[in-house]
CSV table of C-alpha atoms and ligand atoms in Angstrom, one decimal:
chain,number,residue,atom,x,y,z
A,208,MET,CA,-5.2,-28.1,6.2
A,209,LYS,CA,-8.3,-26.1,7.2
A,210,LYS,CA,-9.7,-24.0,4.4
A,211,PHE,CA,-11.3,-20.6,4.9
A,212,ASN,CA,-14.4,-19.1,3.4
A,213,THR,CA,-13.1,-15.9,1.8
A,214,ALA,CA,-14.8,-12.8,0.4
A,215,ILE,CA,-13.3,-10.1,-1.7
A,216,VAL,CA,-15.1,-6.8,-1.5
A,217,GLY,CA,-14.3,-4.7,-4.6
A,218,ALA,CA,-13.3,-7.8,-6.6
A,219,THR,CA,-13.6,-6.0,-10.0
A,220,GLY,CA,-11.1,-3.2,-9.3
A,221,ALA,CA,-7.3,-3.1,-9.7
A,222,VAL,CA,-6.7,-4.3,-6.1
A,223,GLY,CA,-9.4,-6.9,-6.4
A,224,ALA,CA,-7.9,-8.4,-9.5
A,225,GLU,CA,-4.5,-8.5,-7.7
A,226,PHE,CA,-6.1,-10.3,-4.8
A,227,LEU,CA,-7.2,-13.0,-7.2
A,228,LYS,CA,-3.8,-13.3,-8.8
A,229,LEU,CA,-2.1,-13.6,-5.4
A,230,ILE,CA,-4.6,-16.1,-4.0
A,231,GLU,CA,-3.7,-18.4,-6.9
A,232,GLU,CA,0.1,-17.7,-6.8
A,233,ARG,CA,0.4,-18.2,-3.1
A,234,ASN,CA,-2.0,-21.2,-2.8
A,235,PHE,CA,-4.1,-19.2,-0.3
A,236,PRO,CA,-6.3,-21.9,1.4
A,237,PHE,CA,-9.8,-20.6,0.5
A,238,ALA,CA,-12.9,-22.8,0.7
A,239,ASN,CA,-15.8,-20.8,-0.6
A,240,LEU,CA,-14.8,-17.7,-2.5
A,241,LYS,CA,-17.3,-14.8,-2.8
A,242,LEU,CA,-16.6,-12.0,-5.2
A,243,LEU,CA,-18.4,-8.9,-4.1
A,244,ALA,CA,-18.6,-5.4,-5.7
A,245,SER,CA,-21.0,-2.5,-6.1
A,246,SER,CA,-24.3,-2.9,-7.9
A,247,ARG,CA,-22.6,-1.6,-11.1
A,248,SER,CA,-20.5,-4.7,-11.4
A,249,ALA,CA,-22.9,-7.2,-10.0
A,250,GLY,CA,-23.7,-10.1,-12.4
A,251,LYS,CA,-20.2,-9.8,-14.1
A,252,LYS,CA,-18.6,-13.2,-14.6
A,253,ILE,CA,-15.0,-13.8,-13.6
A,254,ASN,CA,-13.2,-17.0,-14.4
A,255,PHE,CA,-10.7,-17.9,-11.7
A,256,MET,CA,-8.6,-21.0,-11.4
A,257,GLY,CA,-10.9,-22.7,-14.0
A,258,LYS,CA,-14.2,-21.9,-12.3
A,259,ASP,CA,-16.7,-19.2,-13.3
A,260,TYR,CA,-17.7,-16.9,-10.5
A,261,THR,CA,-20.6,-14.4,-10.6
A,262,VAL,CA,-19.9,-11.1,-9.0
A,263,GLU,CA,-22.5,-10.3,-6.3
A,264,GLU,CA,-23.6,-6.9,-5.0
A,265,THR,CA,-22.2,-6.3,-1.5
A,266,THR,CA,-24.9,-6.0,1.1
A,267,GLU,CA,-25.0,-6.3,4.9
A,268,ASN,CA,-26.0,-9.9,4.4
A,269,SER,CA,-23.1,-10.9,2.2
A,270,PHE,CA,-20.9,-12.1,5.1
A,271,GLU,CA,-22.7,-15.0,6.6
A,272,ASN,CA,-20.3,-17.9,7.0
A,273,VAL,CA,-17.4,-15.8,5.7
A,274,ASP,CA,-14.2,-16.3,7.7
A,275,ILE,CA,-12.0,-13.7,6.1
A,276,ALA,CA,-13.2,-10.6,4.2
A,277,LEU,CA,-10.6,-8.8,2.1
A,278,PHE,CA,-11.7,-5.3,1.4
A,279,ALA,CA,-10.0,-3.8,-1.6
A,280,GLY,CA,-10.6,-0.2,-0.5
A,281,GLY,CA,-12.9,2.7,-1.1
A,282,SER,CA,-16.1,3.7,0.5
A,283,ALA,CA,-17.5,0.1,0.8
A,284,SER,CA,-15.3,-0.5,3.9
A,285,LYS,CA,-17.0,2.1,6.0
A,286,ILE,CA,-20.5,0.8,5.1
A,287,PHE,CA,-19.9,-3.0,5.1
A,288,ALA,CA,-16.9,-3.8,7.4
A,289,PRO,CA,-19.0,-3.4,10.6
A,290,ALA,CA,-21.7,-5.7,9.2
A,291,ALA,CA,-19.0,-8.2,8.2
A,292,VAL,CA,-17.6,-8.2,11.8
A,293,LYS,CA,-21.1,-8.6,13.2
A,294,ALA,CA,-21.5,-11.7,11.0
A,295,GLY,CA,-18.2,-13.1,12.5
A,296,ALA,CA,-15.8,-12.4,9.6
A,297,ILE,CA,-12.4,-11.0,10.2
A,298,CYS,CA,-11.9,-8.0,7.9
A,299,ILE,CA,-8.7,-6.9,6.4
A,300,ASP,CA,-9.3,-3.5,5.1
A,301,ASN,CA,-7.3,-1.5,2.5
A,302,SER,CA,-9.1,1.8,2.9
A,303,SER,CA,-8.0,4.6,5.2
A,304,THR,CA,-11.3,4.5,7.2
A,305,PHE,CA,-10.2,2.5,10.3
A,306,ARG,CA,-6.4,2.9,10.2
A,307,MET,CA,-6.1,5.4,13.0
A,308,ASP,CA,-8.7,3.8,15.2
A,309,LYS,CA,-7.2,2.7,18.5
A,310,ASN,CA,-9.0,-0.6,18.3
A,311,VAL,CA,-7.7,-1.4,14.9
A,312,PRO,CA,-4.2,-2.8,14.3
A,313,LEU,CA,-2.4,-1.2,11.4
A,314,VAL,CA,-0.1,-3.8,10.1
A,315,VAL,CA,2.8,-4.6,7.8
A,316,PRO,CA,3.6,-8.2,8.7
A,317,GLU,CA,7.4,-7.9,8.3
A,318,VAL,CA,7.3,-4.8,10.5
A,319,ASN,CA,4.7,-5.2,13.3
A,320,PRO,CA,3.1,-8.6,13.3
A,321,GLN,CA,2.7,-8.4,17.0
A,322,ALA,CA,-0.1,-5.9,16.6
A,323,ILE,CA,-2.3,-8.4,14.7
A,324,SER,CA,-3.4,-10.4,17.7
A,325,LYS,CA,-5.0,-7.3,19.3
A,326,HIS,CA,-7.7,-7.1,16.6
A,327,LYS,CA,-11.4,-6.9,17.3
A,328,GLY,CA,-12.6,-7.9,13.9
A,329,ILE,CA,-10.9,-5.3,11.7
A,330,ILE,CA,-7.2,-5.2,10.7
A,331,ALA,CA,-6.2,-2.2,8.6
A,332,ASN,CA,-3.7,-2.3,5.7
A,333,PRO,CA,-1.7,0.9,5.6
A,334,ASN,CA,-1.5,3.3,2.8
A,335,CYS,CA,0.6,2.1,-0.2
A,336,SER,CA,3.3,4.7,0.2
A,337,THR,CA,3.5,4.1,4.0
A,338,ILE,CA,3.9,0.4,3.5
A,339,ILE,CA,6.7,0.8,1.0
A,340,MET,CA,8.6,3.3,3.2
A,341,VAL,CA,8.3,1.4,6.5
A,342,MET,CA,9.6,-1.8,4.8
A,343,ALA,CA,12.9,0.0,4.4
A,344,LEU,CA,12.8,2.0,7.7
A,345,LYS,CA,12.2,-1.0,10.0
A,346,PRO,CA,15.6,-2.7,9.7
A,347,LEU,CA,17.3,0.7,10.0
A,348,TYR,CA,15.3,1.6,13.1
A,349,GLU,CA,16.6,-1.6,14.7
A,350,ILE,CA,20.2,-0.2,14.4
A,351,SER,CA,19.2,3.2,15.8
A,352,LYS,CA,16.1,5.0,16.9
A,353,ILE,CA,15.0,7.5,14.2
A,354,LYS,CA,14.8,11.2,15.0
A,355,ARG,CA,13.3,12.7,11.9
A,356,ILE,CA,12.2,11.6,8.4
A,357,VAL,CA,11.7,13.7,5.3
A,358,VAL,CA,10.0,11.8,2.5
A,359,SER,CA,9.0,12.8,-1.1
A,360,THR,CA,7.1,10.4,-3.2
A,361,TYR,CA,6.9,9.8,-6.9
A,362,GLN,CA,3.6,7.9,-7.1
A,363,ALA,CA,2.2,5.9,-10.0
A,364,VAL,CA,-1.3,6.5,-11.4
A,365,SER,CA,-2.3,2.9,-10.3
A,366,GLY,CA,-2.9,4.5,-6.9
A,367,ALA,CA,-6.1,6.0,-8.5
A,368,GLY,CA,-7.1,2.5,-9.6
A,369,ARG,CA,-8.0,1.2,-13.0
A,370,GLU,CA,-9.4,4.6,-14.0
A,371,GLY,CA,-6.1,6.4,-13.2
A,372,MET,CA,-4.2,3.9,-15.4
A,373,GLU,CA,-6.7,4.4,-18.2
A,374,GLU,CA,-6.4,8.1,-17.9
A,375,LEU,CA,-2.6,8.1,-18.3
A,376,LYS,CA,-2.9,5.7,-21.3
A,377,ASN,CA,-5.5,7.8,-23.0
A,378,GLN,CA,-3.4,10.9,-22.5
A,379,LEU,CA,-0.2,9.3,-23.8
A,380,ASP,CA,-2.1,8.1,-26.9
A,381,ALA,CA,-3.5,11.6,-27.4
A,382,LEU,CA,-0.1,13.2,-27.0
A,383,ALA,CA,1.5,10.8,-29.5
A,384,ASN,CA,-1.3,11.4,-32.0
A,385,ASN,CA,-1.4,15.2,-31.6
A,386,GLN,CA,-5.0,14.9,-30.3
A,387,PRO,CA,-6.6,17.1,-27.5
A,388,ILE,CA,-5.9,15.8,-24.1
A,389,GLU,CA,-8.7,15.1,-21.7
A,390,ALA,CA,-8.2,15.1,-17.9
A,391,LYS,CA,-11.1,13.5,-16.1
A,392,ILE,CA,-9.7,11.6,-13.0
A,393,LEU,CA,-6.5,13.1,-11.6
A,394,PRO,CA,-6.0,14.5,-9.2
A,395,VAL,CA,-8.8,12.8,-7.3
A,396,SER,CA,-10.4,15.5,-5.2
A,397,LYS,CA,-13.7,16.9,-4.1
A,398,LEU,CA,-13.6,19.6,-6.8
A,399,ASP,CA,-14.6,19.0,-10.4
A,400,LYS,CA,-11.1,20.1,-11.5
A,401,HIS,CA,-8.5,17.9,-13.1
A,402,TYR,CA,-5.0,18.3,-14.6
A,403,GLN,CA,-3.1,16.5,-17.3
A,404,ILE,CA,-0.8,13.8,-15.8
A,405,ALA,CA,1.0,12.8,-19.1
A,406,SER,CA,4.3,14.7,-19.3
A,407,ASN,CA,3.6,16.3,-15.9
A,408,ALA,CA,3.9,15.9,-12.1
A,409,LEU,CA,1.1,16.8,-9.7
A,410,PRO,CA,1.9,17.6,-6.1
A,411,GLN,CA,-1.5,16.5,-4.9
A,412,ILE,CA,-2.6,13.0,-4.0
A,413,ASP,CA,-6.1,12.9,-2.3
A,414,ILE,CA,-7.8,16.0,-1.0
A,415,PHE,CA,-6.2,19.0,0.8
A,416,LEU,CA,-6.7,19.3,4.5
A,417,GLU,CA,-6.9,22.5,6.7
A,418,ASN,CA,-3.2,22.4,7.4
A,419,ASP,CA,-2.5,22.6,3.6
A,420,TYR,CA,-1.0,19.1,3.6
A,421,THR,CA,-2.8,16.5,1.4
A,422,LYS,CA,-4.6,13.7,3.0
A,423,GLU,CA,-2.0,11.3,1.5
A,424,GLU,CA,0.8,13.2,3.2
A,425,MET,CA,-1.0,13.1,6.6
A,426,LYS,CA,-1.6,9.4,6.1
A,427,MET,CA,2.1,8.7,5.7
A,428,ILE,CA,2.9,10.8,8.7
A,429,ASP,CA,0.3,9.4,11.1
A,430,GLU,CA,0.4,5.8,9.9
A,431,THR,CA,4.2,5.6,10.1
A,432,LYS,CA,4.2,6.7,13.8
A,433,LYS,CA,1.5,4.1,14.6
A,434,ILE,CA,3.2,1.2,12.8
A,435,MET,CA,6.6,2.1,14.3
A,436,GLU,CA,4.9,2.6,17.7
A,437,ASP,CA,6.8,5.9,18.1
A,438,ASP,CA,4.7,9.0,18.7
A,439,ASP,CA,7.8,11.1,19.1
A,440,LEU,CA,9.0,10.3,15.6
A,441,LYS,CA,9.3,13.5,13.6
A,442,ILE,CA,8.2,13.1,10.0
A,443,THR,CA,7.2,15.3,7.1
A,444,ALA,CA,6.0,14.3,3.6
A,445,THR,CA,5.4,15.6,0.1
A,446,THR,CA,3.4,13.2,-2.1
A,447,VAL,CA,3.5,13.7,-5.9
A,448,ARG,CA,1.8,11.9,-8.7
A,449,ILE,CA,4.0,11.2,-11.7
A,450,PRO,CA,3.2,9.7,-15.2
A,451,VAL,CA,4.2,6.1,-14.3
A,452,PHE,CA,1.6,3.3,-14.6
A,453,ARG,CA,2.5,1.2,-11.7
A,454,SER,CA,4.9,1.0,-8.7
A,455,HIS,CA,5.7,4.0,-6.5
A,456,ALA,CA,9.1,5.5,-5.8
A,457,GLU,CA,10.1,7.5,-2.7
A,458,SER,CA,13.1,9.6,-1.8
A,459,VAL,CA,13.7,9.2,2.0
A,460,ASN,CA,15.9,11.3,4.2
A,461,VAL,CA,16.4,9.9,7.7
A,462,GLU,CA,18.1,11.4,10.7
A,463,PHE,CA,19.1,8.9,13.4
A,464,PHE,CA,19.9,9.4,17.1
A,465,ASP,CA,23.1,7.2,16.6
A,466,GLU,CA,25.5,6.6,13.8
A,467,VAL,CA,24.2,4.3,11.0
A,468,THR,CA,26.7,3.9,8.2
A,469,ALA,CA,25.6,3.3,4.6
A,470,GLU,CA,27.3,-0.1,4.9
A,471,ALA,CA,25.4,-1.1,8.1
A,472,ALA,CA,22.2,0.1,6.5
A,473,LYS,CA,22.8,-2.0,3.4
A,474,SER,CA,23.6,-5.1,5.4
A,475,ALA,CA,20.5,-4.7,7.6
A,476,LEU,CA,18.3,-4.1,4.5
A,477,GLU,CA,19.7,-7.1,2.7
A,478,LYS,CA,18.7,-9.4,5.6
A,479,PHE,CA,15.2,-8.0,5.9
A,480,PRO,CA,12.4,-10.2,4.4
A,481,GLY,CA,10.6,-8.6,1.4
A,482,VAL,CA,13.4,-6.1,0.7
A,483,ILE,CA,16.1,-6.3,-2.0
A,484,VAL,CA,19.0,-4.0,-2.0
A,485,LYS,CA,19.9,-2.8,-5.5
A,486,ASP,CA,22.7,-0.3,-5.0
A,487,ASN,CA,25.8,0.0,-7.1
A,488,PRO,CA,26.5,3.5,-8.4
A,489,GLN,CA,29.6,2.3,-10.4
A,490,GLU,CA,27.4,-0.1,-12.3
A,491,MET,CA,24.5,2.4,-12.5
A,492,LEU,CA,22.4,0.0,-10.4
A,493,TYR,CA,19.4,1.4,-8.6
A,494,PRO,CA,15.7,0.6,-8.1
A,495,GLN,CA,13.2,1.8,-10.8
A,496,PRO,CA,9.4,1.7,-10.7
A,497,LEU,CA,9.4,-0.1,-14.1
A,498,GLU,CA,11.5,-2.9,-12.6
A,499,THR,CA,9.5,-3.4,-9.4
A,500,SER,CA,6.1,-3.4,-11.2
A,501,GLY,CA,4.4,-6.7,-10.7
A,502,LYS,CA,6.9,-7.9,-8.1
A,503,ASN,CA,6.4,-8.6,-4.5
A,504,ASP,CA,9.7,-7.3,-3.0
A,505,VAL,CA,10.4,-3.6,-2.2
A,506,GLU,CA,13.8,-2.5,-3.7
A,507,VAL,CA,16.1,0.0,-2.0
A,508,GLY,CA,19.1,1.8,-3.4
A,509,ARG,CA,21.0,5.1,-3.5
A,510,ILE,CA,21.9,4.5,0.1
A,511,ARG,CA,24.3,7.2,1.1
A,512,LYS,CA,25.3,9.5,4.0
A,513,ASP,CA,23.5,12.8,4.4
A,514,PHE,CA,26.5,15.0,5.1
A,515,SER,CA,24.3,17.9,6.2
A,516,VAL,CA,23.4,16.4,9.6
A,517,GLU,CA,25.2,14.4,12.3
A,518,HIS,CA,23.6,11.0,11.8
A,519,GLY,CA,21.8,11.1,8.4
A,520,LEU,CA,21.1,8.8,5.5
A,521,ASN,CA,19.4,9.2,2.2
A,522,PHE,CA,17.8,6.3,0.2
A,523,TRP,CA,15.5,5.6,-2.7
A,524,VAL,CA,12.8,2.9,-2.4
A,525,CYS,CA,10.5,1.5,-5.1
A,526,GLY,CA,7.6,-1.0,-4.6
A,527,ASP,CA,4.6,-2.2,-6.5
A,528,GLN,CA,1.7,-0.2,-5.1
A,529,ILE,CA,-1.0,-2.8,-5.9
A,530,ARG,CA,1.1,-5.7,-4.7
A,531,LYS,CA,3.1,-4.9,-1.5
A,532,GLY,CA,1.3,-1.5,-1.3
A,533,ALA,CA,-2.1,-3.1,-1.2
A,534,ALA,CA,-3.2,-6.7,-2.0
A,535,LEU,CA,-0.1,-8.6,-1.1
A,536,ASN,CA,0.3,-6.9,2.3
A,537,ALA,CA,-3.4,-7.6,3.1
A,538,LEU,CA,-3.1,-11.2,2.0
A,539,GLN,CA,0.1,-11.6,4.1
A,540,ILE,CA,-2.0,-10.4,7.1
A,541,ALA,CA,-4.6,-13.1,6.2
A,542,GLU,CA,-1.9,-15.7,6.0
A,543,TYR,CA,-0.6,-14.7,9.4
A,544,LEU,CA,-4.1,-15.0,10.9
A,545,ILE,CA,-4.5,-18.5,9.4
A,546,GLU,CA,-1.1,-19.6,10.8
A,547,HIS,CA,-2.3,-18.5,14.2
A,548,TRP,CA,-6.0,-19.5,13.8
A,549,LYS,CA,-7.9,-20.5,16.8
A,550,GLU,CA,-11.5,-21.8,16.6
A,551,LYS,CA,-14.0,-19.5,18.1
B,1200,LIG,C1,-5.8,5.1,-1.7
B,1200,LIG,O1,-13.0,6.1,-0.8
B,1200,LIG,C2,-12.1,6.8,-1.3
B,1200,LIG,O2,-12.2,8.0,-1.5
B,1200,LIG,C3,-10.8,6.1,-1.6
B,1200,LIG,C4,-9.7,6.9,-1.2
B,1200,LIG,C5,-8.3,6.3,-1.4
B,1200,LIG,C6,-7.6,5.8,-0.3
B,1200,LIG,C7,-8.2,5.9,1.1
B,1200,LIG,O3,-8.2,7.0,1.7
B,1200,LIG,O4,-8.7,4.9,1.6
B,1200,LIG,C8,-7.8,6.1,-2.7
B,1200,LIG,C9,-6.5,5.6,-2.8
B,1200,LIG,C10,-6.3,5.2,-0.4
B,1200,LIG,C11,-5.5,4.8,0.7
B,1200,LIG,O5,-5.0,3.7,0.6
B,1200,LIG,O6,-5.3,5.5,1.7
C-alpha cells in the first residue's frame, strides 16, 4: 500500500496530540511524518510509535514533498495553508478560516463525502459542535426534509484547547481548597475580560458579532446549511460553555416537513455509521459527556416527540469534541482521500 508524507501543523496542542493517537490507532499509512508548531514549541521532542520526533517551526517552506497536511486549527491555517497548497500538499484544515469559502468543501465523511472530490487543495473540517449535530441530523433528514432546527449546546472546556482544560482544573482545585479563583482564558474573546467556569455556565463561545450572536453560534448555523446543502434550512443556536473537561452535549429540536416518529428516528440513527443510540428512559439510559469522552462515536438519546408543533422531535447528542469534533473527522477525510488517491 502506498504511504503518504504527512505533516501535522499544531502538533503540540490538544488536537495535535489526538491526531497522533488516532494515526497510531487507525494504522494511518504515513511515510514521513513532520510535526510542526509555532516557534514557541519548536525543538520539543515527541516520542511517537517508538521513534523520537523533533517539533519544527512551521514556515512557508515546511511543505515540500508533503502529501497531506493536517492543520489542527488556529491562526496558522490562514498563514500556511496557501503555502502548503502551492507546494502540492492537500490540506485538511480544522480552523474556521476557509469553511465558508465556495471553493472549499466542508466535510463530515458520513454525511457529505461527495463534496470531497471538488477540493482545490483545501478541505475544511467543520466546527466541533456542527459535526456532532449533523451526525445525528443526516439520517433523520433522509426520512424527511427539515424545516427548522433550534439547538442549544453544553460545550466542554476542551474546545478552548489544553489551556481551557488547565483553567477548569486549576479553578476546581482552588474551589476545593478554598483558594481564590483565577480566570485567565475563558471565555476566549478579544477583550481582556474573563469569567470563572468552575461551578458556572457561560453563554459565550468565541467572540460576539454585530447581530449579537456569538461566532460559534453563527458557525453552527452557516456550516450546517452548507454541509446539508440546504440554504432554506432554518436554524438558530445558543452555544454555552459548561464546566466539563471533554466532550460536548447538545439539545436539538427539529421540525420536519413530514412525520418522523421517535421509533423511525431511532431506527435510522441506529443504522447510521458513527452513531450509537443510547435511549431508554425506563432504565435511565441516555448519553453523557463523561461517557463519550475519548470515544469515536457520537451518542444520541432522549429522542421524543415535540408535541408543540406538527412534525417535531427533540433529542440530546453527545460527542468527543477533540475526536469526532476535530482530529478524527479530519483523519477520516484524509482516509477517504487516500482510498480515492490518484497520482498527479
Ligand atoms: C474552535 O485562531 C483562533 O482564534 C481559533 C479560534 C477557534 C476556532 C476557529 O474559529 O477556527 C477556537 C476553537 C474553532 C473552530 O473550530 O471553529
